[in-house]
Amino acid sequence: MILISGCLLGINCRYNGGNNLKPELLKLMKEGKAVPICPEQLGGAPTPRLPCEIVGGNGLEVLEGRAKVINKLGEDATELFVKGAEEVLKIAVASGAYAAILKERSPSCGVREAYDGSFTGKTISGIGVTSAILRNKGIKLFTEDKHPYR
Ligand code: SF4
């Protein structure tokens, strides 16, 4: 089974209430090969919600307690992001997931790039919190633009 960020499947779970539909990924779900996940909603965040970014490190460092996730008002959202990642991990185990296709640059779902924590649109290399927990379990990570499941 493949985990896919829900927003890539047309679910309106983005922070702004929208989605990032990729029709070819929705096809995978319709074929029974994929399940949707949204770690931020699973962590208890409302939709719409304030955008968040990782400060002081990457998603792996958030899991290790060495970096934080903050919202645009500077409020600490780390606990919610870690809870969401743990809930996604439960889905991964229960569904026998071996791969995940995740939305790049999200503080939860980003695989190779992240915003730099300044809320100015600048990106750096870095992994999201959920992506890090999945990678730690040996699940292969892909982005919406570069994956082998066409
Ligand atoms: S947490 Fe992931 S699945 Fe949810 S809206 Fe953000 S990028 Fe999409």
PDB file of C-alpha atoms and ligand atoms in Angstrom:
ATOM      1  CA  MET A   1       0.000   0.000   0.000  1.00  0.00           C
ATOM      2  CA  ILE A   2       1.115   3.563  -0.713  1.00  0.00           C
ATOM      3  CA  LEU A   3       0.373   6.464   1.620  1.00  0.00           C
ATOM      4  CA  ILE A   4      -0.459   9.707  -0.191  1.00  0.00           C
ATOM      5  CA  SER A   5      -0.876  13.199   1.231  1.00  0.00           C
ATOM      6  CA  GLY A   6      -4.625  13.794   1.259  1.00  0.00           C
ATOM      7  CA  CYS A   7      -4.331  17.220  -0.354  1.00  0.00           C
ATOM      8  CA  LEU A   8      -2.754  15.567  -3.421  1.00  0.00           C
ATOM      9  CA  LEU A   9      -5.918  13.445  -3.730  1.00  0.00           C
ATOM     10  CA  GLY A  10      -8.219  16.466  -3.858  1.00  0.00           C
ATOM     11  CA  ILE A  11      -9.147  16.485  -0.174  1.00  0.00           C
ATOM     12  CA  ASN A  12      -9.511  20.061   1.069  1.00  0.00           C
ATOM     13  CA  CYS A  13      -7.174  19.583   4.025  1.00  0.00           C
ATOM     14  CA  ARG A  14      -4.582  22.293   3.269  1.00  0.00           C
ATOM     15  CA  TYR A  15      -4.066  25.048   5.823  1.00  0.00           C
ATOM     16  CA  ASN A  16      -6.055  27.417   3.577  1.00  0.00           C
ATOM     17  CA  GLY A  17      -8.908  24.946   3.034  1.00  0.00           C
ATOM     18  CA  GLY A  18      -7.781  24.025  -0.477  1.00  0.00           C
ATOM     19  CA  ASN A  19      -6.074  21.054  -2.096  1.00  0.00           C
ATOM     20  CA  ASN A  20      -3.278  20.163  -4.518  1.00  0.00           C
ATOM     21  CA  LEU A  21      -5.061  17.533  -6.614  1.00  0.00           C
ATOM     22  CA  LYS A  22      -2.867  15.355  -8.825  1.00  0.00           C
ATOM     23  CA  PRO A  23      -5.263  13.269 -10.957  1.00  0.00           C
ATOM     24  CA  GLU A  24      -2.692  10.496 -11.560  1.00  0.00           C
ATOM     25  CA  LEU A  25      -2.382   9.996  -7.798  1.00  0.00           C
ATOM     26  CA  LEU A  26      -6.149   9.934  -7.336  1.00  0.00           C
ATOM     27  CA  LYS A  27      -6.166   7.134  -9.925  1.00  0.00           C
ATOM     28  CA  LEU A  28      -3.861   5.099  -7.667  1.00  0.00           C
ATOM     29  CA  MET A  29      -6.323   5.434  -4.804  1.00  0.00           C
ATOM     30  CA  LYS A  30      -9.273   4.480  -7.017  1.00  0.00           C
ATOM     31  CA  GLU A  31      -7.336   1.357  -8.006  1.00  0.00           C
ATOM     32  CA  GLY A  32      -7.067   0.435  -4.321  1.00  0.00           C
ATOM     33  CA  LYS A  33      -3.307   0.971  -4.202  1.00  0.00           C
ATOM     34  CA  ALA A  34      -3.204   4.018  -1.945  1.00  0.00           C
ATOM     35  CA  VAL A  35      -4.663   5.485   1.236  1.00  0.00           C
ATOM     36  CA  PRO A  36      -4.919   9.212   2.036  1.00  0.00           C
ATOM     37  CA  ILE A  37      -3.289  10.720   5.099  1.00  0.00           C
ATOM     38  CA  CYS A  38      -3.253  14.267   6.484  1.00  0.00           C
ATOM     39  CA  PRO A  39      -1.002  14.398   9.524  1.00  0.00           C
ATOM     40  CA  GLU A  40      -2.003  17.912  10.513  1.00  0.00           C
ATOM     41  CA  GLN A  41      -5.695  17.043  10.653  1.00  0.00           C
ATOM     42  CA  LEU A  42      -4.869  13.733  12.372  1.00  0.00           C
ATOM     43  CA  GLY A  43      -2.873  15.689  14.942  1.00  0.00           C
ATOM     44  CA  GLY A  44      -5.997  17.709  15.748  1.00  0.00           C
ATOM     45  CA  ALA A  45      -5.533  20.880  13.704  1.00  0.00           C
ATOM     46  CA  PRO A  46      -8.620  22.659  12.350  1.00  0.00           C
ATOM     47  CA  THR A  47      -9.038  23.467   8.663  1.00  0.00           C
ATOM     48  CA  PRO A  48      -8.473  26.218   7.679  1.00  0.00           C
ATOM     49  CA  ARG A  49      -5.562  26.855  10.085  1.00  0.00           C
ATOM     50  CA  LEU A  50      -2.556  29.120  10.385  1.00  0.00           C
ATOM     51  CA  PRO A  51       0.436  28.042   8.280  1.00  0.00           C
ATOM     52  CA  CYS A  52       3.305  26.490  10.224  1.00  0.00           C
ATOM     53  CA  GLU A  53       7.041  26.121   9.613  1.00  0.00           C
ATOM     54  CA  ILE A  54       9.850  24.231  11.321  1.00  0.00           C
ATOM     55  CA  VAL A  55      12.396  26.386  13.147  1.00  0.00           C
ATOM     56  CA  GLY A  56      15.818  25.327  14.313  1.00  0.00           C
ATOM     57  CA  GLY A  57      16.165  22.155  12.281  1.00  0.00           C
ATOM     58  CA  ASN A  58      14.218  19.598  10.270  1.00  0.00           C
ATOM     59  CA  GLY A  59      11.458  17.077  10.935  1.00  0.00           C
ATOM     60  CA  LEU A  60      13.839  14.490  12.316  1.00  0.00           C
ATOM     61  CA  GLU A  61      15.136  17.016  14.821  1.00  0.00           C
ATOM     62  CA  VAL A  62      11.548  17.887  15.781  1.00  0.00           C
ATOM     63  CA  LEU A  63      10.959  14.188  16.597  1.00  0.00           C
ATOM     64  CA  GLU A  64      14.144  14.198  18.673  1.00  0.00           C
ATOM     65  CA  GLY A  65      13.059  17.321  20.586  1.00  0.00           C
ATOM     66  CA  ARG A  66      15.810  19.474  19.076  1.00  0.00           C
ATOM     67  CA  ALA A  67      13.649  21.706  16.830  1.00  0.00           C
ATOM     68  CA  LYS A  68      10.129  23.143  16.931  1.00  0.00           C
ATOM     69  CA  VAL A  69       7.168  23.792  14.684  1.00  0.00           C
ATOM     70  CA  ILE A  70       5.609  27.236  15.041  1.00  0.00           C
ATOM     71  CA  ASN A  71       2.610  28.893  13.453  1.00  0.00           C
ATOM     72  CA  LYS A  72       2.636  32.275  11.778  1.00  0.00           C
ATOM     73  CA  LEU A  73       1.851  33.963  15.117  1.00  0.00           C
ATOM     74  CA  GLY A  74       4.916  32.320  16.690  1.00  0.00           C
ATOM     75  CA  GLU A  75       2.872  29.852  18.752  1.00  0.00           C
ATOM     76  CA  ASP A  76       4.378  26.411  19.361  1.00  0.00           C
ATOM     77  CA  ALA A  77       2.577  23.692  17.363  1.00  0.00           C
ATOM     78  CA  THR A  78       5.209  20.984  17.844  1.00  0.00           C
ATOM     79  CA  GLU A  79       3.041  18.646  19.906  1.00  0.00           C
ATOM     80  CA  LEU A  80       0.298  18.590  17.276  1.00  0.00           C
ATOM     81  CA  PHE A  81       2.757  17.831  14.487  1.00  0.00           C
ATOM     82  CA  VAL A  82       4.380  14.975  16.419  1.00  0.00           C
ATOM     83  CA  LYS A  83       0.960  13.518  17.291  1.00  0.00           C
ATOM     84  CA  GLY A  84      -0.080  13.704  13.638  1.00  0.00           C
ATOM     85  CA  ALA A  85       3.094  11.916  12.568  1.00  0.00           C
ATOM     86  CA  GLU A  86       2.476   9.167  15.120  1.00  0.00           C
ATOM     87  CA  GLU A  87      -1.099   8.708  13.894  1.00  0.00           C
ATOM     88  CA  VAL A  88       0.111   8.426  10.297  1.00  0.00           C
ATOM     89  CA  LEU A  89       2.628   5.830  11.410  1.00  0.00           C
ATOM     90  CA  LYS A  90      -0.257   3.762  12.835  1.00  0.00           C
ATOM     91  CA  ILE A  91      -1.984   3.914   9.441  1.00  0.00           C
ATOM     92  CA  ALA A  92       1.269   2.946   7.733  1.00  0.00           C
ATOM     93  CA  VAL A  93       1.680  -0.130   9.923  1.00  0.00           C
ATOM     94  CA  ALA A  94      -1.988  -1.136   9.740  1.00  0.00           C
ATOM     95  CA  SER A  95      -2.095  -0.851   5.940  1.00  0.00           C
ATOM     96  CA  GLY A  96       1.290  -2.453   5.319  1.00  0.00           C
ATOM     97  CA  ALA A  97       2.577   0.668   3.574  1.00  0.00           C
ATOM     98  CA  TYR A  98       5.937   0.338   1.842  1.00  0.00           C
ATOM     99  CA  ALA A  99       6.023   3.774   0.176  1.00  0.00           C
ATOM    100  CA  ALA A 100       4.599   7.264   0.543  1.00  0.00           C
ATOM    101  CA  ILE A 101       4.028  10.066  -1.961  1.00  0.00           C
ATOM    102  CA  LEU A 102       4.038  13.298  -0.023  1.00  0.00           C
ATOM    103  CA  LYS A 103       3.525  17.011  -0.639  1.00  0.00           C
ATOM    104  CA  GLU A 104       6.869  18.731  -0.987  1.00  0.00           C
ATOM    105  CA  ARG A 105       7.744  21.699   1.281  1.00  0.00           C
ATOM    106  CA  SER A 106       5.054  20.977   3.899  1.00  0.00           C
ATOM    107  CA  PRO A 107       6.391  20.984   7.492  1.00  0.00           C
ATOM    108  CA  SER A 108       4.629  17.617   7.870  1.00  0.00           C
ATOM    109  CA  CYS A 109       4.878  16.030   4.436  1.00  0.00           C
ATOM    110  CA  GLY A 110       7.949  17.633   2.818  1.00  0.00           C
ATOM    111  CA  VAL A 111      10.533  15.135   1.610  1.00  0.00           C
ATOM    112  CA  ARG A 112      13.548  17.134   0.430  1.00  0.00           C
ATOM    113  CA  GLU A 113      12.627  20.807   0.846  1.00  0.00           C
ATOM    114  CA  ALA A 114      11.140  22.914   3.615  1.00  0.00           C
ATOM    115  CA  TYR A 115      10.421  26.557   4.289  1.00  0.00           C
ATOM    116  CA  ASP A 116      13.152  28.047   6.431  1.00  0.00           C
ATOM    117  CA  GLY A 117      11.045  29.105   9.428  1.00  0.00           C
ATOM    118  CA  SER A 118      10.950  32.800   8.503  1.00  0.00           C
ATOM    119  CA  PHE A 119       7.506  32.713   6.809  1.00  0.00           C
ATOM    120  CA  THR A 120       9.027  34.623   3.867  1.00  0.00           C
ATOM    121  CA  GLY A 121       8.715  31.859   1.279  1.00  0.00           C
ATOM    122  CA  LYS A 122      12.430  30.947   1.398  1.00  0.00           C
ATOM    123  CA  THR A 123      13.171  27.241   1.152  1.00  0.00           C
ATOM    124  CA  ILE A 124      16.013  25.097   2.430  1.00  0.00           C
ATOM    125  CA  SER A 125      16.747  21.400   2.184  1.00  0.00           C
ATOM    126  CA  GLY A 126      14.954  19.495   4.932  1.00  0.00           C
ATOM    127  CA  ILE A 127      12.412  16.812   5.697  1.00  0.00           C
ATOM    128  CA  GLY A 128       8.980  17.198   7.335  1.00  0.00           C
ATOM    129  CA  VAL A 129       7.945  15.657  10.666  1.00  0.00           C
ATOM    130  CA  THR A 130       5.711  12.901   9.252  1.00  0.00           C
ATOM    131  CA  SER A 131       8.139  12.153   6.445  1.00  0.00           C
ATOM    132  CA  ALA A 132      10.896  11.697   9.024  1.00  0.00           C
ATOM    133  CA  ILE A 133       8.888   9.256  11.154  1.00  0.00           C
ATOM    134  CA  LEU A 134       8.016   7.212   8.037  1.00  0.00           C
ATOM    135  CA  ARG A 135      11.591   7.208   6.757  1.00  0.00           C
ATOM    136  CA  ASN A 136      12.767   6.024  10.185  1.00  0.00           C
ATOM    137  CA  LYS A 137      10.513   2.975   9.702  1.00  0.00           C
ATOM    138  CA  GLY A 138      12.036   2.186   6.310  1.00  0.00           C
ATOM    139  CA  ILE A 139       9.148   3.473   4.190  1.00  0.00           C
ATOM    140  CA  LYS A 140      10.326   4.835   0.832  1.00  0.00           C
ATOM    141  CA  LEU A 141       9.470   8.501   0.341  1.00  0.00           C
ATOM    142  CA  PHE A 142       8.627  10.224  -2.929  1.00  0.00           C
ATOM    143  CA  THR A 143       7.373  13.690  -3.855  1.00  0.00           C
ATOM    144  CA  GLU A 144       4.300  14.433  -5.944  1.00  0.00           C
ATOM    145  CA  ASP A 145       6.511  15.355  -8.901  1.00  0.00           C
ATOM    146  CA  LYS A 146       9.011  12.519  -8.747  1.00  0.00           C
ATOM    147  CA  HIS A 147       7.723   9.025  -8.055  1.00  0.00           C
ATOM    148  CA  PRO A 148       7.669   5.702  -9.928  1.00  0.00           C
ATOM    149  CA  TYR A 149       3.913   5.012  -9.681  1.00  0.00           C
ATOM    150  CA  ARG A 150       2.623   6.401 -13.015  1.00  0.00           C
TER     151      ARG A 150
HETATM  152  S1  SF4 B   1      -0.327  17.990   6.287  1.00  0.00           S
HETATM  153 FE1  SF4 B   1       0.303  16.962   4.397  1.00  0.00          FE
HETATM  154  S2  SF4 B   1      -1.616  16.036   3.660  1.00  0.00           S
HETATM  155 FE2  SF4 B   1      -2.198  17.565   5.172  1.00  0.00          FE
HETATM  156  S3  SF4 B   1      -2.574  19.400   3.946  1.00  0.00           S
HETATM  157 FE3  SF4 B   1      -0.433  19.491   4.631  1.00  0.00          FE
HETATM  158  S4  SF4 B   1       0.744  18.605   2.938  1.00  0.00           S
HETATM  159 FE4  SF4 B   1      -1.396  18.011   2.635  1.00  0.00          FE
END
